[in-house]
Tab-separated table of C-alpha atoms in Angstrom:
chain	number	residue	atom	x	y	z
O	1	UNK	CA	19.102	92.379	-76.986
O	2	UNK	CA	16.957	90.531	-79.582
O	3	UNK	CA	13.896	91.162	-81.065
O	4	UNK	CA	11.276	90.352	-84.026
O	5	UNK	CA	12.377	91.618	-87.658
O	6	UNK	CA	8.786	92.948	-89.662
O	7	UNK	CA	8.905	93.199	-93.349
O	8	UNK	CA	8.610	96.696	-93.159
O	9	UNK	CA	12.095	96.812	-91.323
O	10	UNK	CA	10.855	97.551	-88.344
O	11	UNK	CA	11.337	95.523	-84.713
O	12	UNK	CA	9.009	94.524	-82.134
O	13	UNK	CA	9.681	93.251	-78.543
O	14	UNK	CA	7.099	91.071	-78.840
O	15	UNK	CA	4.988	88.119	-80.787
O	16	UNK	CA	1.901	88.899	-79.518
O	17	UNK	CA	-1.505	87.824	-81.918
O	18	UNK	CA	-4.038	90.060	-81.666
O	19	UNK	CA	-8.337	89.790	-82.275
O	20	UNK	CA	-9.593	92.877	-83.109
O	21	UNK	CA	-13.201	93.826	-83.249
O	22	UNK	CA	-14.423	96.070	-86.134
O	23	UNK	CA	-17.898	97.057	-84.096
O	24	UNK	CA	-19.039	96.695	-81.007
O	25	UNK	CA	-21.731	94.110	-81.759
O	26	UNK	CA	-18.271	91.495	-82.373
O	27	UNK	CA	-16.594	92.511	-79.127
O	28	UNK	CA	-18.528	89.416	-76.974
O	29	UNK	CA	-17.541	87.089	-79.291
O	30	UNK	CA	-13.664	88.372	-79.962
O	31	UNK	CA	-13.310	88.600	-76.050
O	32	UNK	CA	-14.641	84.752	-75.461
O	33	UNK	CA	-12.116	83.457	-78.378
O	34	UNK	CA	-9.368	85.823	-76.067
O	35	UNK	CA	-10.585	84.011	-72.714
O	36	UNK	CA	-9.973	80.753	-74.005
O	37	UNK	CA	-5.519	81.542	-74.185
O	38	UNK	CA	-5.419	83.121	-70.553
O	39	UNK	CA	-1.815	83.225	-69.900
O	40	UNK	CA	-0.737	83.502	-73.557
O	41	UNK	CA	0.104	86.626	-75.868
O	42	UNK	CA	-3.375	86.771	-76.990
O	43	UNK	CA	-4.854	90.439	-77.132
O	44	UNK	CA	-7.713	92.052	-77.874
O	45	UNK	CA	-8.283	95.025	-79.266
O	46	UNK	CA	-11.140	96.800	-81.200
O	47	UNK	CA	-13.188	99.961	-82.181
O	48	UNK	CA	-16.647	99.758	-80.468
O	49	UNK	CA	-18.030	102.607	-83.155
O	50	UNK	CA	-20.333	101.273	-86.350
O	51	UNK	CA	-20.267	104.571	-88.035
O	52	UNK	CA	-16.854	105.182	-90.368
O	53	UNK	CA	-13.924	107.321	-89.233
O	54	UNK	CA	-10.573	108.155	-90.788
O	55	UNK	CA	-8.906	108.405	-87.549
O	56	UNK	CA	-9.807	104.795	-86.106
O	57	UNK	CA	-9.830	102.861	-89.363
O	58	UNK	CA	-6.094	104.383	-89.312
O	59	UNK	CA	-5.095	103.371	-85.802
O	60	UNK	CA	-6.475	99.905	-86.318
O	61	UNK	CA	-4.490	99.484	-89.458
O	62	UNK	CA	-1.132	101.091	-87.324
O	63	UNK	CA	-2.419	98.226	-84.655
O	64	UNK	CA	-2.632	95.899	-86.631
O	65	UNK	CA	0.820	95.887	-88.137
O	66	UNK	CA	2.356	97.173	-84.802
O	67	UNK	CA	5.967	95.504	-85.050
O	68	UNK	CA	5.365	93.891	-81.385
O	69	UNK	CA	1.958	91.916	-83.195
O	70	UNK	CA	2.959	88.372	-84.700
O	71	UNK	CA	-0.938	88.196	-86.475
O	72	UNK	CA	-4.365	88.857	-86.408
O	73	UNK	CA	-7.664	87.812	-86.305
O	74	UNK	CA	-10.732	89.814	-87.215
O	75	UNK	CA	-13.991	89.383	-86.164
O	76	UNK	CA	-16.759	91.646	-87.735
O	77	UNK	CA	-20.302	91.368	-87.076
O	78	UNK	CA	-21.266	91.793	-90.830
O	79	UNK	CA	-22.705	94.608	-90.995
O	80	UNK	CA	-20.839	97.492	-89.895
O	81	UNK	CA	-19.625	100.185	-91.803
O	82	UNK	CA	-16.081	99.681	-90.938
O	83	UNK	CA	-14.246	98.281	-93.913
O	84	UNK	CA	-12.969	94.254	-93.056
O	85	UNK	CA	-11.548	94.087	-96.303
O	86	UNK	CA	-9.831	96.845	-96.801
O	87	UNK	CA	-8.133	96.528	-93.149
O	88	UNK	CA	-7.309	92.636	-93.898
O	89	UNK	CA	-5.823	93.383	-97.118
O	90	UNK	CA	-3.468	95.878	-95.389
O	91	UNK	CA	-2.045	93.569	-93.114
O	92	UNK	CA	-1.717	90.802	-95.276
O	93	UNK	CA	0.377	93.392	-97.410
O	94	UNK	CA	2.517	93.071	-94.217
O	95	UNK	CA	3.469	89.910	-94.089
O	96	UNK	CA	1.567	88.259	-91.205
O	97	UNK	CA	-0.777	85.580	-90.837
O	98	UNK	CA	-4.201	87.204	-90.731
O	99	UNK	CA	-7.579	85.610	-90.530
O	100	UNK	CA	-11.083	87.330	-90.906
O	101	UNK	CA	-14.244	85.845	-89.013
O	102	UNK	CA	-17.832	87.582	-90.027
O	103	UNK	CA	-19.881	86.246	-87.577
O	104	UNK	CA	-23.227	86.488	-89.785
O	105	UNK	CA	-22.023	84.432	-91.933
O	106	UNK	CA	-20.055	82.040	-89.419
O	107	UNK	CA	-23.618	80.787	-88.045
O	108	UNK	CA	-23.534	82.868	-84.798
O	109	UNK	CA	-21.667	83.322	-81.482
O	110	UNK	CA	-21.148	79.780	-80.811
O	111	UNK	CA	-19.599	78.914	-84.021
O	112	UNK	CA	-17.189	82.078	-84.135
O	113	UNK	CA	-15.919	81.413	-80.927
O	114	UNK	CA	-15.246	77.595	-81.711
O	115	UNK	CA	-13.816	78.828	-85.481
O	116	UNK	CA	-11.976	81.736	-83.999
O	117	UNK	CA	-10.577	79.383	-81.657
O	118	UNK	CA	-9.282	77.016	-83.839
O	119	UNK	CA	-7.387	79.893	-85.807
O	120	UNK	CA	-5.510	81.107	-82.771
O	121	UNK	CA	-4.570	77.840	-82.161
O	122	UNK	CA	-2.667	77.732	-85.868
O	123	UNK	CA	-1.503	81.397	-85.242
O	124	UNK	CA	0.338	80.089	-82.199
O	125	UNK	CA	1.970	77.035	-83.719
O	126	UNK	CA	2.948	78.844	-86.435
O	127	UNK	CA	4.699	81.871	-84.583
O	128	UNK	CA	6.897	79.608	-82.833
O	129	UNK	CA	9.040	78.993	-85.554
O	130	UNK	CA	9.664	83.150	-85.680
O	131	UNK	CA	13.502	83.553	-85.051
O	132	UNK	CA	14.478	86.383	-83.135
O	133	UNK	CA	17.217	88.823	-84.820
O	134	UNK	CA	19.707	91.594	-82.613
O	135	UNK	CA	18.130	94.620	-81.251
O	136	UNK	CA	19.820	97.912	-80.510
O	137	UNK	CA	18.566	100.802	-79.375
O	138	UNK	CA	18.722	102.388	-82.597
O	139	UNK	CA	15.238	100.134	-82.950
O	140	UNK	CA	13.608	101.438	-80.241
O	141	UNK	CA	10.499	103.811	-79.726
O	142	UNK	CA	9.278	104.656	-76.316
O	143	UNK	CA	6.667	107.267	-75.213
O	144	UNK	CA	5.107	108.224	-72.265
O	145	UNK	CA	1.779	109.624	-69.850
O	146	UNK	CA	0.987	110.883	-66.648
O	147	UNK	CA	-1.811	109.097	-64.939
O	148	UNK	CA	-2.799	109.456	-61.234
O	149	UNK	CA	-0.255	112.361	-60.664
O	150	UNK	CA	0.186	113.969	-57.355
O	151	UNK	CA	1.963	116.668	-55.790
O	152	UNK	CA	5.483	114.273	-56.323
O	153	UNK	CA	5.247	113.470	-59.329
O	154	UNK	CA	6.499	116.474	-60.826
O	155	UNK	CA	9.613	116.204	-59.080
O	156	UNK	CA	10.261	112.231	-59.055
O	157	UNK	CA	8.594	110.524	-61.436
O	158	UNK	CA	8.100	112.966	-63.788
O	159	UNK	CA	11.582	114.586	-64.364
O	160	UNK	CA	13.615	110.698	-63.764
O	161	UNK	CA	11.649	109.855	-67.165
O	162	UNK	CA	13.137	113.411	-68.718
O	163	UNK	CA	16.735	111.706	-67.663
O	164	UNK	CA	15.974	108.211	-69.608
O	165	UNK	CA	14.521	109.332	-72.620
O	166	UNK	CA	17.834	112.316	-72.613
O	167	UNK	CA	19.846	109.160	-71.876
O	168	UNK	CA	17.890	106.949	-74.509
O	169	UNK	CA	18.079	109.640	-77.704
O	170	UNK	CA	21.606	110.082	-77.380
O	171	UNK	CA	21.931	106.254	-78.089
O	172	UNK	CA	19.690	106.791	-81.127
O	173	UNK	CA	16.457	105.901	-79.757
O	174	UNK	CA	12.680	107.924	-81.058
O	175	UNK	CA	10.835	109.489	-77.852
O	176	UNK	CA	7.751	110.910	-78.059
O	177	UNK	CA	5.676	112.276	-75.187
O	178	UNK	CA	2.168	114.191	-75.673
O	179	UNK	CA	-0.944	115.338	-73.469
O	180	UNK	CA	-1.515	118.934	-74.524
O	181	UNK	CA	-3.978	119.090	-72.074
O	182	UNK	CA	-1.666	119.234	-69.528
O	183	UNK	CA	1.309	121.274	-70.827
O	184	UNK	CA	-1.014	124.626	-70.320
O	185	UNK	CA	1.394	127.590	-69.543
O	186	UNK	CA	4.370	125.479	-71.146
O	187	UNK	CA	3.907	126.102	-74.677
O	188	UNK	CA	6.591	128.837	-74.633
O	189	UNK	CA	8.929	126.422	-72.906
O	190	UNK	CA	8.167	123.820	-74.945
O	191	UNK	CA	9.000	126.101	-78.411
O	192	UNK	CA	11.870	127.427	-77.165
O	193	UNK	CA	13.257	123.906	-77.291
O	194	UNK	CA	12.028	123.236	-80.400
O	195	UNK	CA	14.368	122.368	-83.543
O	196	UNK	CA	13.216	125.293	-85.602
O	197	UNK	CA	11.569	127.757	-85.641
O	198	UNK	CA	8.140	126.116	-87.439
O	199	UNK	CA	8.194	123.596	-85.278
O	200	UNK	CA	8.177	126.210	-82.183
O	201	UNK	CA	4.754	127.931	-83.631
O	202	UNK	CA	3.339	124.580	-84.476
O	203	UNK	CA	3.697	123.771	-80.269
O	204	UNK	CA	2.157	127.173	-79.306
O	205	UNK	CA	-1.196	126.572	-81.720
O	206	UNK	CA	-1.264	123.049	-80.714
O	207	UNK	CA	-1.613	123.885	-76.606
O	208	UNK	CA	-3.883	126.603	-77.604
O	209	UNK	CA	-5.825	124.410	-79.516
O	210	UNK	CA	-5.953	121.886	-76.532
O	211	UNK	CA	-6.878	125.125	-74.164
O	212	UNK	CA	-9.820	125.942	-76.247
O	213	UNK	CA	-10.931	122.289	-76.785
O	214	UNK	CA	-10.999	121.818	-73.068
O	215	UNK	CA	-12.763	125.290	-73.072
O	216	UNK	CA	-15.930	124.427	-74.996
O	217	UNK	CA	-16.091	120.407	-73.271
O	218	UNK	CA	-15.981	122.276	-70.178
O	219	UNK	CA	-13.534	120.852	-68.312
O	220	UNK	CA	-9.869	120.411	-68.037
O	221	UNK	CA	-7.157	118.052	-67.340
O	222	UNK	CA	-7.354	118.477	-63.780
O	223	UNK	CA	-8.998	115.684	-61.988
O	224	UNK	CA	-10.284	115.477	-57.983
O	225	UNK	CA	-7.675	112.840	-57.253
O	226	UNK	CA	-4.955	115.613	-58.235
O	227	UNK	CA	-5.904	117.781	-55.784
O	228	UNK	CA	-6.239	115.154	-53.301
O	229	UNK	CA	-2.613	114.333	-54.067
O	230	UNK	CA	-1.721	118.061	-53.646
O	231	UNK	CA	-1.875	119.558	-56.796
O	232	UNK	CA	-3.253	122.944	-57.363
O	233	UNK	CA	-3.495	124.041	-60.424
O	234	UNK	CA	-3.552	123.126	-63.877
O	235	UNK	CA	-0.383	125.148	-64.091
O	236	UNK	CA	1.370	123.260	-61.475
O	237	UNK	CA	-0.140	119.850	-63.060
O	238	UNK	CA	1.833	120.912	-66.026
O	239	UNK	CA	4.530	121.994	-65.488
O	240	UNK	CA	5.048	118.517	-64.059
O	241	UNK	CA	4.136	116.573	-66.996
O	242	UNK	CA	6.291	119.385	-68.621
O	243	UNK	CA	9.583	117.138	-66.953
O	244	UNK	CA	8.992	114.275	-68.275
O	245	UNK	CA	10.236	115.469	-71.814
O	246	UNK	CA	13.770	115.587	-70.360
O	247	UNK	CA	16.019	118.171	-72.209
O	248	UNK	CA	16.915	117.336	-75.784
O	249	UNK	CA	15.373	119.673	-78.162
O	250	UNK	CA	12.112	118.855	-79.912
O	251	UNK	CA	12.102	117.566	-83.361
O	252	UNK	CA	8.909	117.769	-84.404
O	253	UNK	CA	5.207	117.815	-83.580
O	254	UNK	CA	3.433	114.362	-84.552
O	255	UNK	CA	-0.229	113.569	-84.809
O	256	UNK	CA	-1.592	110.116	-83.011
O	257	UNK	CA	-0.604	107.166	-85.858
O	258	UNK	CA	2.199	108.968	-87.621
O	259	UNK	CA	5.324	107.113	-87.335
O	260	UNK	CA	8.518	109.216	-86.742
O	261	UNK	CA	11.711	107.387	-88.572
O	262	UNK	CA	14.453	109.438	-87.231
O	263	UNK	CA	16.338	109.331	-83.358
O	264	UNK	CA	15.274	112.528	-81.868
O	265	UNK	CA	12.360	113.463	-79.436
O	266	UNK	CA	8.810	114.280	-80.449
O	267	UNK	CA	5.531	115.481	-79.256
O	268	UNK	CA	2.269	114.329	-79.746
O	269	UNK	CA	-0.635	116.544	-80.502
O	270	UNK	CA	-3.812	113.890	-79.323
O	271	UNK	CA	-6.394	116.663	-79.631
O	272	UNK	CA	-8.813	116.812	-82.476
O	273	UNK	CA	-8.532	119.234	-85.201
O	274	UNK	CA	-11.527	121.482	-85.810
O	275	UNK	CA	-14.427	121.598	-83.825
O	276	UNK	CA	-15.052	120.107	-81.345
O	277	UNK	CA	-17.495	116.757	-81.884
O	278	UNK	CA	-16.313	113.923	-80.336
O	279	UNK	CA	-15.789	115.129	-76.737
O	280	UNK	CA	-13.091	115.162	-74.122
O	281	UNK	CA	-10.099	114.989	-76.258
O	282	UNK	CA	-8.889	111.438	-74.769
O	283	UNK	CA	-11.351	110.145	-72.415
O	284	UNK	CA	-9.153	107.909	-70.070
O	285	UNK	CA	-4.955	106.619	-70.310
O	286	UNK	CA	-5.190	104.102	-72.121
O	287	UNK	CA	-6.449	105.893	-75.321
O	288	UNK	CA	-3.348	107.982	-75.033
O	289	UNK	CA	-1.271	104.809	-74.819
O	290	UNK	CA	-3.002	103.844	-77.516
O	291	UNK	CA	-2.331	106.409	-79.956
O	292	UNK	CA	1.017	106.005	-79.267
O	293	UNK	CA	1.606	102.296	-79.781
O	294	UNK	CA	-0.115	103.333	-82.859
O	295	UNK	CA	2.898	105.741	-83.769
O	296	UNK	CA	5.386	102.973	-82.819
O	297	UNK	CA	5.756	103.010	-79.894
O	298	UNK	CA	7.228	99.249	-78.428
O	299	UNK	CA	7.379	100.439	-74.973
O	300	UNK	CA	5.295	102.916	-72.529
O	301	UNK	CA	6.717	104.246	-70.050
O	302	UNK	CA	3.599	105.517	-67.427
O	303	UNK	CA	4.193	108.064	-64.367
O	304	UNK	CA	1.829	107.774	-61.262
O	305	UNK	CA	2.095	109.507	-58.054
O	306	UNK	CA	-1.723	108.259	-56.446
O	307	UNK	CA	-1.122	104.627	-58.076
O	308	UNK	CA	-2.506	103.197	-61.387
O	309	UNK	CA	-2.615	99.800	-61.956
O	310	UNK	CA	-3.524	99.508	-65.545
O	311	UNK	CA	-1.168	97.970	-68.537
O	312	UNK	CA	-1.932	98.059	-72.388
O	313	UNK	CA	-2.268	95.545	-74.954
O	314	UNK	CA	0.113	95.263	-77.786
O	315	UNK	CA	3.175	97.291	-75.739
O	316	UNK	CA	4.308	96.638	-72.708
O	317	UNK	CA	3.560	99.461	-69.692
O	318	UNK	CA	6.768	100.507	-67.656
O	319	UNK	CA	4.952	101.978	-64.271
O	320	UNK	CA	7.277	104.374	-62.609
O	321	UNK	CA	5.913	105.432	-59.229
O	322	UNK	CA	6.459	108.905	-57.747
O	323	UNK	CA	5.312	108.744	-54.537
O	324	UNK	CA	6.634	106.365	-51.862
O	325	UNK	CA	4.137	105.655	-49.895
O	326	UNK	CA	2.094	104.773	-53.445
O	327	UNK	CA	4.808	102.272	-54.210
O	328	UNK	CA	4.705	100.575	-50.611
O	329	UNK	CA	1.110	100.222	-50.898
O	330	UNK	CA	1.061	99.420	-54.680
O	331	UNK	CA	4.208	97.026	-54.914
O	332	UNK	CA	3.020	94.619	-57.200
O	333	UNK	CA	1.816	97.215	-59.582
O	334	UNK	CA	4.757	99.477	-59.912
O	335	UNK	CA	7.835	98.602	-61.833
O	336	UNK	CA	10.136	101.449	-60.527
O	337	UNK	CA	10.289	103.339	-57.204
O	338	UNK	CA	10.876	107.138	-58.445
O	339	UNK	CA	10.220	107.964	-54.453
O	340	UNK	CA	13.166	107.035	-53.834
O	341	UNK	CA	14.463	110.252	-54.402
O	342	UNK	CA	12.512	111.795	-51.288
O	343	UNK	CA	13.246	108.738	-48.854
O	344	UNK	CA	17.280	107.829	-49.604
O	345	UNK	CA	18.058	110.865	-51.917
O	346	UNK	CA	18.573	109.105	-54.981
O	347	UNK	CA	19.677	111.232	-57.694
O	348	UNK	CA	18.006	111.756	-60.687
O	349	UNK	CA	20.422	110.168	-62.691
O	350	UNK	CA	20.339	107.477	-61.069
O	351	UNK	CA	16.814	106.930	-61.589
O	352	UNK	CA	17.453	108.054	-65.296
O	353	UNK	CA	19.486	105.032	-65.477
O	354	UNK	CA	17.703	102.373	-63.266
O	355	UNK	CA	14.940	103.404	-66.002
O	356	UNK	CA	16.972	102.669	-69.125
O	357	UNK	CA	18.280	99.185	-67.532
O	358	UNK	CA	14.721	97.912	-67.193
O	359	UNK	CA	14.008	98.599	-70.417
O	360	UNK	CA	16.508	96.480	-72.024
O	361	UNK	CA	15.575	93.761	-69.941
O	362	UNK	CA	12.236	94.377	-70.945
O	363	UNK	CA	12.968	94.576	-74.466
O	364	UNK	CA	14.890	90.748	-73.904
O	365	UNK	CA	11.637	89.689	-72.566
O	366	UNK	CA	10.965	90.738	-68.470
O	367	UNK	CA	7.700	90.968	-68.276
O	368	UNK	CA	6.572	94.082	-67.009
O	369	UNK	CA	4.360	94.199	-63.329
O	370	UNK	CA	1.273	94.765	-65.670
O	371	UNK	CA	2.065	91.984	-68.017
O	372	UNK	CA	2.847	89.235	-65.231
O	373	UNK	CA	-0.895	90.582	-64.136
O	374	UNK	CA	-2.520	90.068	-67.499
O	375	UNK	CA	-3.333	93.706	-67.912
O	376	UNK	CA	-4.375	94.155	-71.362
O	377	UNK	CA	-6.225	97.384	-71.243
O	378	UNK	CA	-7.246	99.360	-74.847
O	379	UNK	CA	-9.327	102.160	-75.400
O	380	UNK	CA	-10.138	104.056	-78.890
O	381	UNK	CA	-12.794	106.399	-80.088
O	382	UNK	CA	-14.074	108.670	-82.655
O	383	UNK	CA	-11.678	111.434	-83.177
O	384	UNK	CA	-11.412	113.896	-86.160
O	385	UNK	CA	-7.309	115.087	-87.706
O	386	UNK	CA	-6.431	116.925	-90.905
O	387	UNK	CA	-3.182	114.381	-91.611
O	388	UNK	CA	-0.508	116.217	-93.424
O	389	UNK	CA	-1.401	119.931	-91.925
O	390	UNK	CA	0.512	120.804	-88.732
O	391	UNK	CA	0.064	124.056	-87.965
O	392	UNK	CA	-2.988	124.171	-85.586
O	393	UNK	CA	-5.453	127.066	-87.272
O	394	UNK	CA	-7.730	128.231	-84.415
């Protein structure tokens, strides 16, 4: 396998450039300069916020010098209170080619867009002359969501993921999976697989945090279309998510942008600390994919049971299907067929595996279903974390 050495040591599966918007009032612009490469590993990415936040300046800076992102372009309105300098400075600290458009002083949309152009253009000419050095697993961070789930994915899907990632941190690879949300009821499980025991009490407070998050927004993790599918409860919902993590104990509870250095398994707490201001926790998938590509990750792997059909920019999106009749109907969307365990008894092994190969031939450059479909879907908000302090105080 082969991938893209970073200064920082790290490896990416990809080269991809990416135009990030620091306010919403640049988003127009950075999308037409993103139109104009249809086809190429142009992405675009942004915060639509003008107030400042911790959290989001941090996840753009993570972005920014994600190890699958070859350079960047930033386009700023001007104005904003997000800070363009500090955030270009940081990734020039990096190592890659970064370019910063303000579009106030630029002379306007037209101008930008031709300008911003033109610097894409150089980023691409220049990133062909990137060699590619050997990749091993030992490189490799994947995570993974639920999205869509019905009553099969908890025992498809779900649990065939728990087989690659046990498969994939025996070879020395960093998993992470997350949604506290839905992991009600598990918190016990979870903690008794912990590494220690600080670890185990950090788990607890963090799904009681997410239970009285949800509490005061109002509303849970459980959606219509998961009842349609044949889900229950929020405790079966769970408890199927809950499979995904596979079997290896849990190392240690990470917060959305922290970057875990050592093989093991990890879990992601994506729900604010303190009280709760921003709203729902994450308000779609892709902010949890997000996060995640934020904290590494070079690879998502996504479980669906009623279908989803989006991708990510950045990392790739591995779209393992549950339910059979989903697949059939969603072919060209979904990347493995997990149903396949309720139509020709495939084991779970099996899929465990079939998982793992796609991955390295993703890693040598397959495209995923989402990627040969231009799906470049990103999603960030306002979110509030006290970095550094794990346990959870309620």
């Amino acid at each position: 396998m082969k991938g893209y050495l970073r200064k920082d040591g790290r490896k990416g599966i990809r080269n991809v450039i990416v135009v990030a918007y620091l306010v919403e009032c640049a988003h127009h612009v950075a999308r037409q300069i993103v139109s104009e490469f249809k086809g190429q590993e142009v992405h675009l990415i942004g915060f639509s916020g003008c107030a400042p936040n911790d959290y989001a300046h941090k996840m753009m800076e993570n972005l920014c010098t994600h190890p699958n992102v070859g350079a960047v372009l930033l386009m700023s309105l001007g104005c904003e209170n997000f800070n363009r300098h500090g955030l270009e400075k940081y990734i020039s600290e990096t190592g890659r080619p970064v370019e910063k458009l303000v579009i106030q002083e630029c002379g306007g949309t037209f101008t930008s867009v031709e300008k911003g152009k033109e610097i894409i253009s150089g980023f691409i000419s220049e990133l062909k002359n990137v060699d590619k050095v050997d990749f091993k697993l030992t490189d490799l961070m994947v995570g993974t969501i639920c999205g869509g789930s019905d009553a099969t994915s908890g025992f498809t899907a779900n649990p065939s993921i728990g087989k690659a990632f046990d498969k994939l941190v025996a070879q020395g690879a960093i998993c992470m999976f997350e949604e506290p949300g839905e992991l009600m009821g598990c918190e016990h499980l979870m903690a008794e697989r912990a590494e220690n025991e600080t670890v185990g009490k950090e788990l607890v407070a963090c799904i009681k945090k997410a239970d009285k998050y949800y509490k005061k927004m109002g509303h849970d993790s459980f959606s219509a279309g998961n009842a349609v599918g044949g889900l229950t409860t929020i405790e079966e919902k769970s408890l199927g998510s809950y499979s995904k993590s596979g079997s290896l104990p849990i190392k240690a509870l990470i917060k959305p942008g922290e970057i875990p250095t050592e093989s093991g398994l990890y879990f992601m707490d994506v729900v604010p600390d303190g009280e709760a201001l921003w709203g729902f926790p994450n308000i779609n998938d892709n902010t949890e994919i997000v996060e995640m590509i934020a904290s590494g990750c070079q690879i998502i792997l996504f479980s669906t049971g009623r279908g989803s059909v989006v991708g990510s920019a950045i990392s790739p999106v591995i779209k393992v299907c549950g339910n059979p009749k989903t697949y059939q109907n969603l072919s060209g969307d979904m990347d493995i067929n997990s149903g396949k365990i309720i139509t020709e008894g495939t084991s779970l092994d099996a899929l465990g595996d079939e998982i793992v190969a796609l991955i390295k031939n993703v890693i040598n450059g397959e495209k995923t279903k989402s990627e040969q479909l231009g799906h470049q879907e990103f999603g960030l908000g306002y979110k509030y974390f006290e970095y550094g302090k794990k346990n959870c105080n309620l």
